[in-house]
Amino acid sequence: MDLMGAFFLFAAIVNIILTIEHAYTASRRRLSFLILLNLLQNLLNTTACFAVFFTIRAKTQQPSEWECYLIASFAIFWFVFSLRAWTNVFVCTSHYLRILRPRSSGNLKRLFTYGVLILTASMSSLASALIHVFMYEFEEEYGVCSAVFLYEDELAHRRFMRVRVSFVASVALNYLLPIIVVSFIYSELLTTLKSVNAPKKVIRDIEELLLLDKHLYLWLVGPIHSLMALQFIFLMKEFPNYWLCVKVLTAIAACYCIVNPLLRLLFRNIDYFKEIFQRILS
């Protein structure tokens, strides 16, 4: 187990502690849909960190066929991570319906909205997992994944098209679409709240959610998708250390699952930390 694997094992343990802390705090409050969503996010953060840990561990051993296609391909991580990304959409949609559409959105409309989101999240997460399974399968078959797209004549037409369609769907559904939806909804919420002179704390909470669910996700997850897009578009025959780059950039993307909850904890207790800091200075 290398240093990266140890880091994500530590991150998973930290997420377990944060999940327990959040569950304890939630038990003292009235149960709501947002609280359940936050608990789900913590559980997905923990699962994603464990998935990266076992993937790195499998890469250092001789994996079985099952491990090759489900663990070593990062497929399990991307499936869980995509679900985690879509929980951000659930959270911002819940805030939107609660603040801007409290009366016009009845129970039936809410169920329909969340049903569509659940279906979209499931399909997009499956597409994300499939593309990594396919690419790892090609790596095993041809030795270097960086050359797979140059073997179009040697691949079955349906199989090659399946890779291309899955890749485009994965990036569009799991990276671009969540960012666009989160950005649009939170921007509209901020505009409305500022126009009616809402309390500063409410506006600050929405700004923090926009920072965590859009900007943090954008910058941490963007590099791995950019690398895969370059590989896909330009068909580089000899990309230097391609799979090492994939491993490192995937680890950077996975850091979202530990940085996000830690920043959320910091923002939630920032007034408390400010008070302690002022006492130390005085």
Coordinates of C-alpha atoms in Angstrom, one line a residue:
M1 CA 0.0 0.0 0.0
D2 CA 1.6 3.3 -1.1
L3 CA 1.2 6.8 0.3
M4 CA -1.8 7.6 -1.9
G5 CA -3.7 4.5 -0.7
A6 CA -2.9 5.3 2.9
F7 CA -4.2 8.9 2.4
F8 CA -7.6 7.6 1.1
L9 CA -7.9 5.1 3.9
F10 CA -7.4 7.9 6.3
A11 CA -9.9 10.0 4.3
A12 CA -12.5 7.2 4.6
I13 CA -12.0 7.0 8.3
V14 CA -12.4 10.8 8.6
N15 CA -15.6 10.6 6.6
I16 CA -16.9 7.9 8.9
I17 CA -16.2 10.2 11.9
L18 CA -17.9 13.1 10.2
T19 CA -20.9 10.9 9.3
I20 CA -21.3 9.8 12.9
E21 CA -21.0 13.5 14.0
H22 CA -23.6 14.6 11.5
A23 CA -26.0 11.7 12.4
Y24 CA -25.6 12.7 16.1
T25 CA -26.4 16.3 15.3
A26 CA -29.3 15.4 13.1
S27 CA -30.8 13.2 15.8
R28 CA -31.2 16.3 18.0
R29 CA -33.1 18.1 15.2
R30 CA -36.3 17.6 13.3
L31 CA -35.7 15.1 10.5
S32 CA -36.0 16.6 7.0
F33 CA -35.2 15.7 3.4
L34 CA -32.1 17.9 3.4
I35 CA -30.7 16.2 6.5
L36 CA -31.2 12.8 4.9
L37 CA -29.5 14.1 1.7
N38 CA -26.5 15.3 3.8
L39 CA -26.2 11.9 5.5
L40 CA -26.3 10.2 2.0
Q41 CA -23.6 12.5 0.8
N42 CA -21.4 11.6 3.8
L43 CA -22.0 7.9 3.1
L44 CA -21.1 8.3 -0.6
N45 CA -18.0 10.3 0.4
T46 CA -16.9 7.4 2.6
T47 CA -17.7 4.7 -0.1
A48 CA -15.8 6.7 -2.8
C49 CA -12.7 7.0 -0.6
F50 CA -12.8 3.2 0.1
A51 CA -13.2 2.5 -3.6
V52 CA -10.1 4.5 -4.4
F53 CA -8.2 2.8 -1.6
F54 CA -9.1 -0.7 -2.9
T55 CA -8.4 0.3 -6.5
I56 CA -4.9 1.5 -5.7
R57 CA -4.4 -1.7 -3.6
A58 CA -5.5 -3.9 -6.5
K59 CA -3.2 -2.0 -8.9
T60 CA -0.2 -3.1 -6.7
Q61 CA -1.2 -6.8 -6.8
Q62 CA -2.2 -9.4 -9.4
P63 CA -6.0 -8.6 -9.7
S64 CA -8.5 -11.3 -10.6
E65 CA -10.7 -10.8 -13.7
W66 CA -13.5 -9.4 -11.5
E67 CA -11.1 -7.0 -9.9
C68 CA -9.8 -5.9 -13.3
Y69 CA -13.1 -4.8 -14.6
L70 CA -14.7 -3.5 -11.4
I71 CA -12.0 -2.3 -9.1
A72 CA -8.8 -1.7 -11.1
S73 CA -10.7 0.2 -13.8
F74 CA -11.9 2.8 -11.2
A75 CA -15.4 1.8 -12.3
I76 CA -16.8 1.4 -8.7
F77 CA -15.3 4.7 -7.7
W78 CA -16.8 6.6 -10.7
F79 CA -20.2 5.0 -10.1
V80 CA -20.3 6.1 -6.5
F81 CA -18.6 9.5 -7.3
S82 CA -21.2 10.2 -10.0
L83 CA -24.0 9.5 -7.5
R84 CA -22.3 11.9 -5.1
A85 CA -22.1 14.6 -7.8
W86 CA -25.9 14.2 -8.5
T87 CA -26.7 14.6 -4.8
N88 CA -25.5 18.2 -5.2
V89 CA -28.3 18.6 -7.8
F90 CA -30.8 17.1 -5.3
V91 CA -29.7 19.5 -2.6
C92 CA -30.0 22.6 -4.8
T93 CA -33.3 21.4 -6.3
S94 CA -34.7 20.9 -2.7
H95 CA -33.6 24.5 -1.8
Y96 CA -35.2 25.8 -5.0
L97 CA -38.5 24.1 -4.3
R98 CA -38.5 25.1 -0.6
I99 CA -37.6 28.8 -1.1
L100 CA -38.9 29.8 -4.5
R101 CA -41.7 27.3 -5.1
P102 CA -43.2 26.5 -1.7
R103 CA -46.8 26.6 -2.8
S104 CA -46.8 25.8 -6.5
S105 CA -44.8 22.6 -6.1
G106 CA -47.2 20.0 -4.6
N107 CA -46.3 16.6 -3.4
L108 CA -47.0 15.0 -6.8
K109 CA -44.7 17.5 -8.6
R110 CA -42.0 17.0 -6.1
L111 CA -42.2 13.2 -6.4
F112 CA -42.0 13.6 -10.2
T113 CA -39.1 15.9 -10.0
Y114 CA -37.1 13.7 -7.7
G115 CA -38.1 10.6 -9.7
V116 CA -36.6 12.1 -12.9
L117 CA -33.5 13.1 -11.0
I118 CA -33.1 9.6 -9.5
L119 CA -33.5 8.0 -13.0
T120 CA -31.0 10.5 -14.5
A121 CA -28.5 10.0 -11.7
S122 CA -28.7 6.2 -12.0
M123 CA -28.2 6.2 -15.8
S124 CA -25.4 8.7 -15.7
S125 CA -23.5 6.8 -13.0
L126 CA -23.9 3.6 -14.9
A127 CA -22.5 5.3 -18.0
S128 CA -19.6 6.6 -16.0
A129 CA -18.7 3.2 -14.7
L130 CA -19.1 1.5 -18.2
I131 CA -16.7 3.8 -20.0
H132 CA -13.9 3.0 -17.5
V133 CA -14.6 -0.7 -17.7
F134 CA -14.4 -0.6 -21.5
M135 CA -11.2 1.4 -21.5
Y136 CA -9.5 -0.9 -19.0
E137 CA -10.7 -3.9 -21.0
F138 CA -9.0 -2.4 -24.1
E139 CA -5.9 -1.7 -22.1
E140 CA -5.7 -5.4 -21.1
E141 CA -6.3 -6.4 -24.7
Y142 CA -3.8 -4.2 -26.5
G143 CA -1.3 -3.5 -23.7
V144 CA -1.6 0.4 -23.7
C145 CA -4.9 2.1 -23.4
S146 CA -3.4 5.2 -25.1
A147 CA -3.4 3.4 -28.4
V148 CA -6.9 1.9 -28.3
F149 CA -8.6 4.5 -30.4
L150 CA -6.1 3.9 -33.2
Y151 CA -7.4 0.3 -33.6
E152 CA -10.8 1.2 -34.9
D153 CA -10.5 -1.2 -37.8
E154 CA -9.7 -4.0 -35.5
L155 CA -12.6 -3.5 -33.1
A156 CA -16.2 -4.5 -33.7
H157 CA -18.1 -1.4 -34.9
R158 CA -20.7 -1.7 -32.2
R159 CA -18.1 -2.1 -29.5
F160 CA -16.1 0.9 -30.6
M161 CA -19.3 3.1 -30.9
R162 CA -20.3 1.9 -27.4
V163 CA -17.0 3.3 -26.0
R164 CA -17.5 6.6 -27.8
V165 CA -21.1 7.1 -26.8
S166 CA -20.4 6.1 -23.2
F167 CA -17.5 8.5 -23.0
V168 CA -19.5 11.5 -24.3
A169 CA -22.5 10.6 -22.1
S170 CA -20.3 10.1 -19.0
V171 CA -18.6 13.6 -19.3
A172 CA -21.8 15.3 -20.2
L173 CA -24.0 13.7 -17.6
N174 CA -21.6 13.4 -14.7
Y175 CA -19.5 16.6 -15.0
L176 CA -21.1 19.3 -17.2
L177 CA -24.8 18.8 -16.4
P178 CA -24.5 18.8 -12.6
I179 CA -22.3 21.9 -12.8
I180 CA -24.7 23.7 -15.1
V181 CA -27.8 22.8 -13.0
V182 CA -26.2 23.7 -9.7
S183 CA -24.8 27.0 -11.1
F184 CA -28.2 28.0 -12.6
I185 CA -30.3 27.2 -9.5
Y186 CA -28.0 28.8 -6.9
S187 CA -27.5 31.9 -9.1
E188 CA -31.2 32.3 -9.4
L189 CA -31.6 31.7 -5.6
L190 CA -29.0 34.4 -4.8
T191 CA -30.5 36.9 -7.2
T192 CA -34.0 36.4 -5.7
L193 CA -32.8 36.5 -2.1
K194 CA -30.7 39.6 -2.6
S195 CA -33.6 41.4 -4.3
V196 CA -35.9 40.8 -1.3
N197 CA -33.2 41.7 1.3
A198 CA -33.1 38.2 2.8
P199 CA -31.0 37.7 6.0
K200 CA -27.3 37.8 5.4
K201 CA -26.9 34.3 6.9
V202 CA -29.2 32.8 4.4
I203 CA -27.4 34.4 1.5
R204 CA -24.0 33.3 2.9
D205 CA -25.2 29.7 3.2
I206 CA -26.2 29.7 -0.4
E207 CA -22.9 31.2 -1.5
E208 CA -21.1 28.5 0.5
L209 CA -23.1 25.8 -1.2
L210 CA -22.3 27.4 -4.6
L211 CA -18.6 27.4 -3.7
L212 CA -18.6 23.7 -2.5
D213 CA -21.0 22.2 -5.1
K214 CA -19.9 24.1 -8.2
H215 CA -16.5 25.7 -8.0
L216 CA -14.8 23.0 -5.9
Y217 CA -16.2 20.2 -8.0
L218 CA -15.3 22.1 -11.2
W219 CA -11.6 22.5 -10.4
L220 CA -11.0 19.2 -8.7
V221 CA -12.8 17.0 -11.2
G222 CA -12.0 19.0 -14.3
P223 CA -8.4 17.8 -14.9
I224 CA -9.2 14.1 -15.2
H225 CA -12.1 14.8 -17.7
S226 CA -9.8 17.1 -19.6
L227 CA -7.1 14.5 -19.9
M228 CA -9.6 11.9 -21.1
A229 CA -11.1 14.3 -23.6
L230 CA -7.6 15.1 -25.0
Q231 CA -6.9 11.4 -25.3
F232 CA -10.2 10.9 -27.0
I233 CA -10.2 13.8 -29.4
F234 CA -6.5 13.9 -30.5
L235 CA -5.9 10.1 -30.4
M236 CA -2.4 10.5 -29.0
K237 CA -0.5 7.4 -29.9
E238 CA 2.2 7.7 -27.2
F239 CA 0.9 9.7 -24.3
P240 CA 3.7 9.7 -21.8
N241 CA 2.8 7.9 -18.5
Y242 CA -0.9 8.0 -19.4
W243 CA -2.2 5.7 -16.7
L244 CA 0.0 7.3 -14.1
C245 CA -1.6 10.6 -15.0
V246 CA -5.0 8.9 -14.8
K247 CA -4.3 7.6 -11.4
V248 CA -3.0 10.9 -10.1
L249 CA -5.8 13.0 -11.6
T250 CA -8.5 10.5 -10.4
A251 CA -7.0 10.8 -6.9
I252 CA -7.3 14.6 -7.2
A253 CA -10.9 14.3 -8.2
A254 CA -11.5 11.9 -5.3
C255 CA -10.1 14.5 -2.9
Y256 CA -13.5 16.3 -3.4
C257 CA -15.0 13.6 -1.1
I258 CA -12.8 14.7 1.8
V259 CA -12.2 18.4 1.1
N260 CA -16.0 19.1 0.7
P261 CA -17.1 17.7 4.1
L262 CA -14.1 19.3 5.9
L263 CA -14.9 22.7 4.3
R264 CA -18.6 22.3 5.1
L265 CA -17.6 21.6 8.8
L266 CA -15.4 24.6 8.8
F267 CA -18.1 26.9 7.4
R268 CA -20.7 25.5 9.8
N269 CA -18.4 26.4 12.8
I270 CA -16.6 29.4 11.4
D271 CA -18.1 31.8 13.9
Y272 CA -16.9 29.5 16.7
F273 CA -13.4 29.4 15.3
K274 CA -13.3 33.2 14.9
E275 CA -14.3 33.6 18.5
I276 CA -11.5 31.2 19.6
F277 CA -9.0 33.0 17.4
Q278 CA -10.0 36.4 18.8
R279 CA -9.6 35.1 22.4
I280 CA -6.1 33.8 21.5
L281 CA -5.1 37.2 20.1
S282 CA -6.5 39.1 23.0

